[in-house]
Amino acid sequence: MCLAKAIIEWRQYLHTTPEIGFEETVTADFIAHKLESFGIDVHRHIGKTGMVGILKRGTSDRSIALRADFDAIPVQEQNTFGYASQRAGMMHGCGHDGHVAMLLGAAYQLSQDTNFDGTVYFVFQPAEEQGTGAKAMIEDGLFTRWKMDAIYAMHNLPGLEVGSFLISPDSVMASENHFSIEIHAAGGHAAMPHLGSDPVLVACNVVSTLQGIITRNLDAIHEPAVLSVTDIKTNGGANVIPTVVTLSGDTRCFTDETQAYIKQAMERVVAGVTAAAGLDYRFTFENCVLSTINNPDKSDVAVRVAKKIVGAAKVNDKCKPFCISEDFSFMQREIPSSYILVGNGATGEKGGVPLHLPHYDFNDDLLMIGVDFWVALVHDQLAR
Ligand SMILES: [Zn+2]
Ligand SMILES: [Zn+2]
């Protein structure tokens, strides 16, 4: 088999059959059959559609886990090439088709290779986009059924030259937290507010006071955070003061400590502002995804290996964090890890369309670079 050719076929086939989180049955079957055909032991239904492939060599008890996500996004593809999505309203708009192809390519290469000593775990994760796949795999025993010394994940990044690496020693991406604030009042007639009570004015005060948490209570350099109230609903009308206003939104930050502080400060603001007006509230704060934080030692390993593959000039080992989120963060709280970003193509060039846009496509020129990186990482960590 010519891997460089086969891997493009796999990637483009996967691109035609995108599936949304936890419904990736065709994709999961495809991955499992490929791994089995390489002679790799496959354990399915780890996190619903997720799976783990295991390849053991020699006698060492050292191990390494390599993770690829494989779900698609609910976007109507606007590309018109031959392998465009064949499913209405779904596309591989985040390049997880490419992540799968790269990890399958590495699995094939390593299945033909006896020059390492230890166990490689190929972790294929569903439902990254809704932020629930990693958790589901952990709940199904990903780290208790198997002893993995470390786990690495790689994501493509448009806007960066193809094959250039961005590897942070620590903070990579933000946590994502959704909140909801209900403010309850007596309501009333718009012309006679003094006879009832008004949650709208209080809600407006809550919205503006919440911004003070970010700008007045957090260190602007060391505790960057965003708080966005994105939705306001009431049960009022033009001449009816509502009895309830619901504010909802999203807040992001980069450490578990800042996240806990924001949650507590938000409730303090909501309680204080509503109490001042004599109203009641209900506050909920849900952490959807934790912040993505690399282990510096594992990032050092990834940097060393990336330099070997693409040269030192194409490896940035001090990348600044991004305010987007990634559920690999849940795996990062379990064992040492590094989340690696790799260029999909510079802006305006092949692979340069941003993630999640309807014209995005994974760059096939990146496939063998990814395979070579994964294989070299295994050789580095499980050297004979
Ligand atoms: Zn995505
Ligand atoms: Zn993604």
mmCIF file of C-alpha atoms and ligand atoms in Angstrom:
data_model
loop_
_atom_site.group_PDB
_atom_site.id
_atom_site.type_symbol
_atom_site.label_atom_id
_atom_site.label_comp_id
_atom_site.label_asym_id
_atom_site.label_seq_id
_atom_site.Cartn_x
_atom_site.Cartn_y
_atom_site.Cartn_z
ATOM 1 C CA MET A 1 0.000 0.000 0.000
ATOM 2 C CA CYS A 2 1.221 3.504 -0.824
ATOM 3 C CA LEU A 3 0.274 5.259 2.408
ATOM 4 C CA ALA A 4 0.639 8.799 1.043
ATOM 5 C CA LYS A 5 -1.980 7.988 -1.611
ATOM 6 C CA ALA A 6 -4.261 5.849 0.572
ATOM 7 C CA ILE A 7 -4.441 8.426 3.334
ATOM 8 C CA ILE A 8 -5.784 11.077 0.934
ATOM 9 C CA GLU A 9 -8.485 8.612 -0.172
ATOM 10 C CA TRP A 10 -9.435 7.906 3.463
ATOM 11 C CA ARG A 11 -9.576 11.612 4.301
ATOM 12 C CA GLN A 12 -11.674 12.503 1.271
ATOM 13 C CA TYR A 13 -14.023 9.557 1.849
ATOM 14 C CA LEU A 14 -14.548 10.687 5.462
ATOM 15 C CA HIS A 15 -15.216 14.196 4.168
ATOM 16 C CA THR A 16 -18.167 12.883 2.119
ATOM 17 C CA THR A 17 -19.783 11.262 5.198
ATOM 18 C CA PRO A 18 -19.771 13.795 8.055
ATOM 19 C CA GLU A 19 -21.665 12.805 11.208
ATOM 20 C CA ILE A 20 -22.608 14.842 14.281
ATOM 21 C CA GLY A 21 -21.396 13.984 17.798
ATOM 22 C CA PHE A 22 -22.345 10.505 19.128
ATOM 23 C CA GLU A 23 -24.018 9.668 15.803
ATOM 24 C CA GLU A 24 -20.735 8.865 14.051
ATOM 25 C CA THR A 25 -21.564 5.225 13.278
ATOM 26 C CA VAL A 26 -20.297 5.083 9.675
ATOM 27 C CA THR A 27 -17.136 6.925 10.685
ATOM 28 C CA ALA A 28 -16.586 4.674 13.725
ATOM 29 C CA ASP A 29 -17.049 1.527 11.612
ATOM 30 C CA PHE A 30 -14.583 2.870 9.062
ATOM 31 C CA ILE A 31 -11.955 3.590 11.734
ATOM 32 C CA ALA A 32 -12.441 0.239 13.488
ATOM 33 C CA HIS A 33 -12.220 -1.756 10.253
ATOM 34 C CA LYS A 34 -9.039 0.051 9.224
ATOM 35 C CA LEU A 35 -7.386 -0.516 12.613
ATOM 36 C CA GLU A 36 -8.374 -4.198 12.588
ATOM 37 C CA SER A 37 -7.023 -4.593 9.058
ATOM 38 C CA PHE A 38 -3.664 -3.302 10.371
ATOM 39 C CA GLY A 39 -3.754 -6.022 13.077
ATOM 40 C CA ILE A 40 -4.471 -3.517 15.873
ATOM 41 C CA ASP A 41 -6.599 -4.601 18.815
ATOM 42 C CA VAL A 42 -9.770 -2.432 18.888
ATOM 43 C CA HIS A 43 -12.015 -1.669 21.891
ATOM 44 C CA ARG A 44 -15.243 -0.012 20.782
ATOM 45 C CA HIS A 45 -18.004 1.904 22.593
ATOM 46 C CA ILE A 46 -15.649 3.758 24.894
ATOM 47 C CA GLY A 47 -17.741 6.942 25.136
ATOM 48 C CA LYS A 48 -20.623 5.714 22.942
ATOM 49 C CA THR A 49 -19.133 5.807 19.410
ATOM 50 C CA GLY A 50 -15.545 6.303 20.638
ATOM 51 C CA MET A 51 -12.852 3.647 20.546
ATOM 52 C CA VAL A 52 -9.315 2.782 21.549
ATOM 53 C CA GLY A 53 -6.846 0.884 19.348
ATOM 54 C CA ILE A 54 -3.943 -0.818 21.131
ATOM 55 C CA LEU A 55 -0.587 -1.745 19.643
ATOM 56 C CA LYS A 56 2.003 -3.371 21.893
ATOM 57 C CA ARG A 57 5.662 -4.109 21.153
ATOM 58 C CA GLY A 58 8.367 -5.616 23.324
ATOM 59 C CA THR A 59 8.264 -5.874 27.090
ATOM 60 C CA SER A 60 8.410 -2.288 28.353
ATOM 61 C CA ASP A 61 5.498 -1.043 30.450
ATOM 62 C CA ARG A 62 5.871 2.469 29.024
ATOM 63 C CA SER A 63 2.924 3.784 27.026
ATOM 64 C CA ILE A 64 1.703 6.733 25.007
ATOM 65 C CA ALA A 65 -1.780 7.748 23.855
ATOM 66 C CA LEU A 66 -2.494 9.685 20.656
ATOM 67 C CA ARG A 67 -5.926 11.255 20.307
ATOM 68 C CA ALA A 68 -7.945 12.251 17.229
ATOM 69 C CA ASP A 69 -11.508 13.587 17.273
ATOM 70 C CA PHE A 70 -13.886 12.449 14.521
ATOM 71 C CA ASP A 71 -17.209 14.330 14.636
ATOM 72 C CA ALA A 72 -18.442 16.928 12.136
ATOM 73 C CA ILE A 73 -20.358 20.206 12.541
ATOM 74 C CA PRO A 74 -23.961 21.147 11.660
ATOM 75 C CA VAL A 75 -23.074 23.474 8.772
ATOM 76 C CA GLN A 76 -24.157 23.218 5.123
ATOM 77 C CA GLU A 77 -20.973 22.790 3.093
ATOM 78 C CA GLN A 78 -20.473 25.242 0.226
ATOM 79 C CA ASN A 79 -17.478 23.536 -1.368
ATOM 80 C CA THR A 80 -18.275 21.981 -4.750
ATOM 81 C CA PHE A 81 -15.379 19.533 -5.188
ATOM 82 C CA GLY A 82 -16.085 15.857 -5.832
ATOM 83 C CA TYR A 83 -15.668 14.743 -2.214
ATOM 84 C CA ALA A 84 -17.898 17.468 -0.716
ATOM 85 C CA SER A 85 -20.335 16.422 2.026
ATOM 86 C CA GLN A 86 -23.135 14.133 0.868
ATOM 87 C CA ARG A 87 -25.200 14.913 3.972
ATOM 88 C CA ALA A 88 -27.389 17.990 4.027
ATOM 89 C CA GLY A 89 -26.586 20.410 6.836
ATOM 90 C CA MET A 90 -23.431 18.615 7.994
ATOM 91 C CA MET A 91 -19.793 18.973 7.046
ATOM 92 C CA HIS A 92 -16.285 18.282 8.244
ATOM 93 C CA GLY A 93 -15.750 21.978 8.866
ATOM 94 C CA CYS A 94 -13.203 21.538 11.649
ATOM 95 C CA GLY A 95 -10.892 19.106 9.853
ATOM 96 C CA HIS A 96 -11.567 16.114 12.102
ATOM 97 C CA ASP A 97 -11.613 14.035 8.888
ATOM 98 C CA GLY A 98 -7.938 14.954 8.528
ATOM 99 C CA HIS A 99 -7.184 14.237 12.186
ATOM 100 C CA VAL A 100 -8.597 10.706 11.753
ATOM 101 C CA ALA A 101 -6.676 10.117 8.524
ATOM 102 C CA MET A 102 -3.392 11.228 10.127
ATOM 103 C CA LEU A 103 -3.840 8.990 13.159
ATOM 104 C CA LEU A 104 -4.907 6.031 11.002
ATOM 105 C CA GLY A 105 -1.830 6.636 8.846
ATOM 106 C CA ALA A 106 0.361 6.574 11.946
ATOM 107 C CA ALA A 107 -1.395 3.403 13.148
ATOM 108 C CA TYR A 108 -0.643 1.742 9.824
ATOM 109 C CA GLN A 109 3.036 2.831 9.856
ATOM 110 C CA LEU A 110 3.501 1.660 13.441
ATOM 111 C CA SER A 111 1.757 -1.649 12.740
ATOM 112 C CA GLN A 112 4.541 -2.326 10.186
ATOM 113 C CA ASP A 113 7.258 -1.260 12.601
ATOM 114 C CA THR A 114 9.000 -3.248 15.348
ATOM 115 C CA ASN A 115 11.419 -0.496 16.294
ATOM 116 C CA PHE A 116 9.784 0.605 19.546
ATOM 117 C CA ASP A 117 9.174 -0.922 22.936
ATOM 118 C CA GLY A 118 5.936 -0.237 24.826
ATOM 119 C CA THR A 119 2.238 0.315 24.140
ATOM 120 C CA VAL A 120 0.622 2.828 21.811
ATOM 121 C CA TYR A 121 -3.028 3.720 22.443
ATOM 122 C CA PHE A 122 -4.879 5.233 19.484
ATOM 123 C CA VAL A 123 -7.739 7.193 21.049
ATOM 124 C CA PHE A 124 -10.535 8.071 18.603
ATOM 125 C CA GLN A 125 -12.895 10.508 20.304
ATOM 126 C CA PRO A 126 -16.452 11.388 19.258
ATOM 127 C CA ALA A 127 -18.483 14.526 19.967
ATOM 128 C CA GLU A 128 -15.712 17.065 20.454
ATOM 129 C CA GLU A 129 -17.803 19.884 19.019
ATOM 130 C CA GLN A 130 -20.456 19.673 21.731
ATOM 131 C CA GLY A 131 -17.738 19.215 24.336
ATOM 132 C CA THR A 132 -19.055 15.912 25.674
ATOM 133 C CA GLY A 133 -17.029 13.187 23.919
ATOM 134 C CA ALA A 134 -13.877 13.335 26.047
ATOM 135 C CA LYS A 135 -15.926 13.198 29.259
ATOM 136 C CA ALA A 136 -17.895 10.216 27.937
ATOM 137 C CA MET A 137 -14.685 8.319 27.157
ATOM 138 C CA ILE A 138 -13.283 9.098 30.612
ATOM 139 C CA GLU A 139 -16.539 7.940 32.252
ATOM 140 C CA ASP A 140 -16.241 4.679 30.313
ATOM 141 C CA GLY A 141 -12.824 4.034 31.818
ATOM 142 C CA LEU A 142 -10.383 5.488 29.299
ATOM 143 C CA PHE A 143 -7.790 6.093 32.014
ATOM 144 C CA THR A 144 -8.796 3.368 34.469
ATOM 145 C CA ARG A 145 -9.030 0.433 32.065
ATOM 146 C CA TRP A 146 -5.656 1.290 30.557
ATOM 147 C CA LYS A 147 -2.503 2.829 31.949
ATOM 148 C CA MET A 148 -1.483 5.663 29.650
ATOM 149 C CA ASP A 149 1.668 7.582 30.642
ATOM 150 C CA ALA A 150 0.715 10.631 28.588
ATOM 151 C CA ILE A 151 -1.744 11.707 25.910
ATOM 152 C CA TYR A 152 -1.171 13.982 22.921
ATOM 153 C CA ALA A 153 -3.684 15.585 20.550
ATOM 154 C CA MET A 154 -3.138 17.511 17.336
ATOM 155 C CA HIS A 155 -5.509 20.038 15.694
ATOM 156 C CA ASN A 156 -5.113 21.770 12.359
ATOM 157 C CA LEU A 157 -5.069 25.564 12.284
ATOM 158 C CA PRO A 158 -5.926 27.618 9.184
ATOM 159 C CA GLY A 159 -4.105 30.942 8.916
ATOM 160 C CA LEU A 160 -0.777 29.267 9.681
ATOM 161 C CA GLU A 161 1.575 27.947 6.978
ATOM 162 C CA VAL A 162 0.942 24.259 6.296
ATOM 163 C CA GLY A 163 3.086 22.061 8.541
ATOM 164 C CA SER A 164 4.162 24.842 10.914
ATOM 165 C CA PHE A 165 3.703 23.853 14.565
ATOM 166 C CA LEU A 166 2.397 25.941 17.461
ATOM 167 C CA ILE A 167 3.016 24.231 20.794
ATOM 168 C CA SER A 168 2.323 26.028 24.038
ATOM 169 C CA PRO A 169 4.237 25.098 27.205
ATOM 170 C CA ASP A 170 1.093 25.768 29.274
ATOM 171 C CA SER A 171 -2.136 27.611 28.444
ATOM 172 C CA VAL A 172 -3.603 26.812 25.001
ATOM 173 C CA MET A 173 -7.329 27.557 25.094
ATOM 174 C CA ALA A 174 -10.010 28.971 27.343
ATOM 175 C CA SER A 175 -12.676 27.259 29.402
ATOM 176 C CA GLU A 176 -16.253 27.674 28.238
ATOM 177 C CA ASN A 177 -18.989 28.353 30.792
ATOM 178 C CA HIS A 178 -22.643 29.076 30.128
ATOM 179 C CA PHE A 179 -24.747 31.011 32.610
ATOM 180 C CA SER A 180 -28.396 31.889 33.067
ATOM 181 C CA ILE A 181 -29.835 34.571 35.364
ATOM 182 C CA GLU A 182 -33.556 34.850 36.025
ATOM 183 C CA ILE A 183 -34.813 38.002 37.715
ATOM 184 C CA HIS A 184 -38.297 37.703 39.188
ATOM 185 C CA ALA A 185 -40.553 40.677 39.897
ATOM 186 C CA ALA A 186 -44.236 41.511 40.345
ATOM 187 C CA GLY A 187 -44.474 43.089 36.871
ATOM 188 C CA GLY A 188 -47.162 45.668 36.257
ATOM 189 C CA HIS A 189 -48.630 48.243 33.875
ATOM 190 C CA ALA A 190 -46.079 50.211 31.838
ATOM 191 C CA ALA A 191 -47.862 53.442 32.811
ATOM 192 C CA MET A 192 -47.924 52.643 36.548
ATOM 193 C CA PRO A 193 -44.619 50.942 37.450
ATOM 194 C CA HIS A 194 -44.877 52.179 41.040
ATOM 195 C CA LEU A 195 -47.777 49.750 41.613
ATOM 196 C CA GLY A 196 -45.637 46.691 40.743
ATOM 197 C CA SER A 197 -41.935 45.973 40.353
ATOM 198 C CA ASP A 198 -39.754 46.030 37.257
ATOM 199 C CA PRO A 199 -37.134 43.330 36.474
ATOM 200 C CA VAL A 200 -36.006 45.031 33.211
ATOM 201 C CA LEU A 201 -34.243 47.970 34.830
ATOM 202 C CA VAL A 202 -32.622 45.607 37.325
ATOM 203 C CA ALA A 203 -31.541 43.241 34.531
ATOM 204 C CA CYS A 204 -29.872 46.159 32.728
ATOM 205 C CA ASN A 205 -27.986 47.014 35.916
ATOM 206 C CA VAL A 206 -26.930 43.373 36.273
ATOM 207 C CA VAL A 207 -25.585 43.313 32.689
ATOM 208 C CA SER A 208 -23.434 46.400 33.201
ATOM 209 C CA THR A 209 -22.270 45.475 36.716
ATOM 210 C CA LEU A 210 -21.175 42.013 35.513
ATOM 211 C CA GLN A 211 -18.653 43.654 33.172
ATOM 212 C CA GLY A 212 -16.940 45.124 36.220
ATOM 213 C CA ILE A 213 -15.847 41.630 37.263
ATOM 214 C CA ILE A 214 -13.656 41.350 34.176
ATOM 215 C CA THR A 215 -12.375 44.938 34.111
ATOM 216 C CA ARG A 216 -12.159 45.748 37.859
ATOM 217 C CA ASN A 217 -11.627 42.459 39.729
ATOM 218 C CA LEU A 218 -9.291 40.410 37.509
ATOM 219 C CA ASP A 219 -5.626 41.013 36.728
ATOM 220 C CA ALA A 220 -5.654 42.304 33.134
ATOM 221 C CA ILE A 221 -2.353 40.593 32.274
ATOM 222 C CA HIS A 222 -2.452 37.357 34.233
ATOM 223 C CA GLU A 223 -6.171 36.596 34.420
ATOM 224 C CA PRO A 224 -7.580 37.400 30.979
ATOM 225 C CA ALA A 225 -11.286 36.582 30.662
ATOM 226 C CA VAL A 226 -14.365 37.409 28.602
ATOM 227 C CA LEU A 227 -17.933 37.664 29.825
ATOM 228 C CA SER A 228 -20.699 38.085 27.248
ATOM 229 C CA VAL A 229 -24.390 38.411 28.029
ATOM 230 C CA THR A 230 -25.725 37.192 24.711
ATOM 231 C CA ASP A 231 -29.461 36.787 25.210
ATOM 232 C CA ILE A 232 -32.197 38.714 27.054
ATOM 233 C CA LYS A 233 -35.746 37.361 27.228
ATOM 234 C CA THR A 234 -38.805 38.732 29.033
ATOM 235 C CA ASN A 235 -42.459 37.808 29.282
ATOM 236 C CA GLY A 236 -43.499 41.437 28.958
ATOM 237 C CA GLY A 237 -45.019 43.480 26.136
ATOM 238 C CA ALA A 238 -44.843 47.109 24.978
ATOM 239 C CA ASN A 239 -47.227 48.221 27.738
ATOM 240 C CA VAL A 240 -46.686 45.300 30.148
ATOM 241 C CA ILE A 241 -43.829 45.216 32.649
ATOM 242 C CA PRO A 242 -42.685 41.568 32.739
ATOM 243 C CA THR A 243 -42.591 39.362 35.788
ATOM 244 C CA VAL A 244 -39.377 37.667 34.679
ATOM 245 C CA VAL A 245 -36.270 38.570 32.703
ATOM 246 C CA THR A 246 -33.832 35.838 31.730
ATOM 247 C CA LEU A 247 -30.278 36.800 30.874
ATOM 248 C CA SER A 248 -27.978 34.189 29.435
ATOM 249 C CA GLY A 249 -24.474 34.144 28.099
ATOM 250 C CA ASP A 250 -21.002 32.746 28.025
ATOM 251 C CA THR A 251 -17.794 33.414 29.931
ATOM 252 C CA ARG A 252 -14.281 32.210 29.077
ATOM 253 C CA CYS A 253 -10.988 32.227 30.964
ATOM 254 C CA PHE A 254 -7.742 30.297 31.187
ATOM 255 C CA THR A 255 -7.420 28.725 34.628
ATOM 256 C CA ASP A 256 -9.670 26.744 36.955
ATOM 257 C CA GLU A 257 -9.047 29.359 39.673
ATOM 258 C CA THR A 258 -10.259 32.276 37.503
ATOM 259 C CA GLN A 259 -13.269 30.218 36.469
ATOM 260 C CA ALA A 260 -14.213 29.594 40.098
ATOM 261 C CA TYR A 261 -13.696 33.277 40.932
ATOM 262 C CA ILE A 262 -15.902 34.476 38.055
ATOM 263 C CA LYS A 263 -18.694 32.104 39.062
ATOM 264 C CA GLN A 264 -18.644 33.307 42.653
ATOM 265 C CA ALA A 265 -18.328 37.004 41.667
ATOM 266 C CA MET A 266 -21.215 36.732 39.214
ATOM 267 C CA GLU A 267 -23.516 35.356 41.888
ATOM 268 C CA ARG A 268 -22.401 38.135 44.258
ATOM 269 C CA VAL A 269 -23.303 40.780 41.630
ATOM 270 C CA VAL A 270 -26.653 39.197 40.798
ATOM 271 C CA ALA A 271 -27.575 38.768 44.464
ATOM 272 C CA GLY A 272 -26.488 42.313 45.331
ATOM 273 C CA VAL A 273 -28.166 44.137 42.454
ATOM 274 C CA THR A 274 -31.441 42.233 42.791
ATOM 275 C CA ALA A 275 -31.439 42.633 46.595
ATOM 276 C CA ALA A 276 -31.009 46.397 46.192
ATOM 277 C CA ALA A 277 -34.221 46.416 44.150
ATOM 278 C CA GLY A 278 -36.018 43.974 46.444
ATOM 279 C CA LEU A 279 -36.301 41.293 43.743
ATOM 280 C CA ASP A 280 -35.543 37.565 43.614
ATOM 281 C CA TYR A 281 -33.178 35.760 41.283
ATOM 282 C CA ARG A 282 -32.126 32.310 40.107
ATOM 283 C CA PHE A 283 -28.523 31.872 38.951
ATOM 284 C CA THR A 284 -27.026 28.870 37.162
ATOM 285 C CA PHE A 285 -23.453 28.510 35.944
ATOM 286 C CA GLU A 286 -22.449 25.479 33.937
ATOM 287 C CA ASN A 287 -18.883 24.645 33.009
ATOM 288 C CA CYS A 288 -19.078 23.117 29.512
ATOM 289 C CA VAL A 289 -15.367 22.751 28.832
ATOM 290 C CA LEU A 290 -12.358 23.329 31.081
ATOM 291 C CA SER A 291 -9.390 25.427 29.960
ATOM 292 C CA THR A 292 -6.844 23.582 27.841
ATOM 293 C CA ILE A 293 -3.528 23.587 29.732
ATOM 294 C CA ASN A 294 -0.480 21.688 28.525
ATOM 295 C CA ASN A 295 2.062 19.901 30.665
ATOM 296 C CA PRO A 296 5.380 21.720 30.007
ATOM 297 C CA ASP A 297 7.410 18.486 29.929
ATOM 298 C CA LYS A 298 5.087 16.874 27.386
ATOM 299 C CA SER A 299 5.125 20.066 25.304
ATOM 300 C CA ASP A 300 8.947 19.955 25.359
ATOM 301 C CA VAL A 301 8.743 16.443 23.938
ATOM 302 C CA ALA A 302 6.320 17.582 21.222
ATOM 303 C CA VAL A 303 8.542 20.569 20.334
ATOM 304 C CA ARG A 304 11.636 18.361 20.053
ATOM 305 C CA VAL A 305 9.824 15.896 17.792
ATOM 306 C CA ALA A 306 8.214 18.612 15.639
ATOM 307 C CA LYS A 307 11.618 20.244 15.075
ATOM 308 C CA LYS A 308 12.910 16.896 13.860
ATOM 309 C CA ILE A 309 10.061 16.616 11.343
ATOM 310 C CA VAL A 310 9.717 20.160 9.959
ATOM 311 C CA GLY A 311 12.833 21.987 11.204
ATOM 312 C CA ALA A 312 13.242 24.423 14.080
ATOM 313 C CA ALA A 313 12.201 27.436 11.977
ATOM 314 C CA LYS A 314 8.663 26.036 11.616
ATOM 315 C CA VAL A 315 8.087 25.308 15.297
ATOM 316 C CA ASN A 316 6.800 28.048 17.612
ATOM 317 C CA ASP A 317 7.099 26.820 21.185
ATOM 318 C CA LYS A 318 5.673 29.976 22.776
ATOM 319 C CA CYS A 319 2.256 30.245 21.197
ATOM 320 C CA LYS A 320 -0.193 32.624 22.834
ATOM 321 C CA PRO A 321 -3.487 31.143 24.074
ATOM 322 C CA PHE A 322 -6.664 31.223 22.002
ATOM 323 C CA CYS A 323 -10.063 32.175 23.429
ATOM 324 C CA ILE A 324 -11.799 29.195 21.820
ATOM 325 C CA SER A 325 -12.279 25.915 23.729
ATOM 326 C CA GLU A 326 -11.557 22.189 23.360
ATOM 327 C CA ASP A 327 -12.796 19.241 25.396
ATOM 328 C CA PHE A 328 -9.385 17.542 25.335
ATOM 329 C CA SER A 329 -9.054 19.665 28.493
ATOM 330 C CA PHE A 330 -10.962 16.981 30.445
ATOM 331 C CA MET A 331 -8.366 14.366 29.441
ATOM 332 C CA GLN A 332 -5.645 16.848 30.456
ATOM 333 C CA ARG A 333 -6.929 16.843 34.034
ATOM 334 C CA GLU A 334 -6.402 13.046 34.184
ATOM 335 C CA ILE A 335 -2.878 12.476 32.841
ATOM 336 C CA PRO A 336 0.054 14.593 31.510
ATOM 337 C CA SER A 337 -0.620 15.846 28.014
ATOM 338 C CA SER A 338 0.097 18.271 25.228
ATOM 339 C CA TYR A 339 -2.347 19.776 22.727
ATOM 340 C CA ILE A 340 -0.531 20.647 19.524
ATOM 341 C CA LEU A 341 -1.650 23.032 16.780
ATOM 342 C CA VAL A 342 -0.381 22.535 13.249
ATOM 343 C CA GLY A 343 -0.820 24.902 10.293
ATOM 344 C CA ASN A 344 -3.417 23.951 7.683
ATOM 345 C CA GLY A 345 -2.299 26.707 5.261
ATOM 346 C CA ALA A 346 -1.678 30.442 5.337
ATOM 347 C CA THR A 347 -4.590 32.850 4.880
ATOM 348 C CA GLY A 348 -5.407 33.179 1.173
ATOM 349 C CA GLU A 349 -3.620 29.918 0.332
ATOM 350 C CA LYS A 350 -4.793 26.292 0.173
ATOM 351 C CA GLY A 351 -6.106 25.324 3.630
ATOM 352 C CA GLY A 352 -6.346 28.938 4.776
ATOM 353 C CA VAL A 353 -10.152 29.198 5.144
ATOM 354 C CA PRO A 354 -10.965 29.489 8.878
ATOM 355 C CA LEU A 355 -12.421 26.560 10.845
ATOM 356 C CA HIS A 356 -16.226 26.146 10.843
ATOM 357 C CA LEU A 357 -16.754 28.209 7.669
ATOM 358 C CA PRO A 358 -18.769 26.539 4.868
ATOM 359 C CA HIS A 359 -15.767 26.760 2.485
ATOM 360 C CA TYR A 360 -13.256 25.285 4.911
ATOM 361 C CA ASP A 361 -11.375 22.124 3.900
ATOM 362 C CA PHE A 362 -8.614 20.132 5.582
ATOM 363 C CA ASN A 363 -5.365 20.439 3.612
ATOM 364 C CA ASP A 364 -4.233 17.032 2.293
ATOM 365 C CA ASP A 365 -0.654 18.371 2.114
ATOM 366 C CA LEU A 366 -0.660 18.188 5.909
ATOM 367 C CA LEU A 367 -1.546 14.477 6.122
ATOM 368 C CA MET A 368 1.914 12.913 5.849
ATOM 369 C CA ILE A 369 3.462 15.615 8.055
ATOM 370 C CA GLY A 370 0.968 14.607 10.741
ATOM 371 C CA VAL A 371 1.709 10.906 10.256
ATOM 372 C CA ASP A 372 5.464 11.508 10.450
ATOM 373 C CA PHE A 373 5.012 13.559 13.611
ATOM 374 C CA TRP A 374 2.939 10.874 15.354
ATOM 375 C CA VAL A 375 5.355 8.090 14.366
ATOM 376 C CA ALA A 376 8.409 10.110 15.444
ATOM 377 C CA LEU A 377 6.704 10.928 18.751
ATOM 378 C CA VAL A 378 6.203 7.224 19.447
ATOM 379 C CA HIS A 379 9.822 6.458 18.532
ATOM 380 C CA ASP A 380 10.977 9.283 20.814
ATOM 381 C CA GLN A 381 8.917 8.142 23.805
ATOM 382 C CA LEU A 382 9.099 4.373 23.362
ATOM 383 C CA ALA A 383 12.659 4.068 22.031
ATOM 384 C CA ARG A 384 14.159 0.596 22.327
HETATM 385 ZN ZN ZN B 1 -14.551 22.747 15.709
HETATM 386 ZN ZN ZN B 2 -11.988 20.757 15.905
#
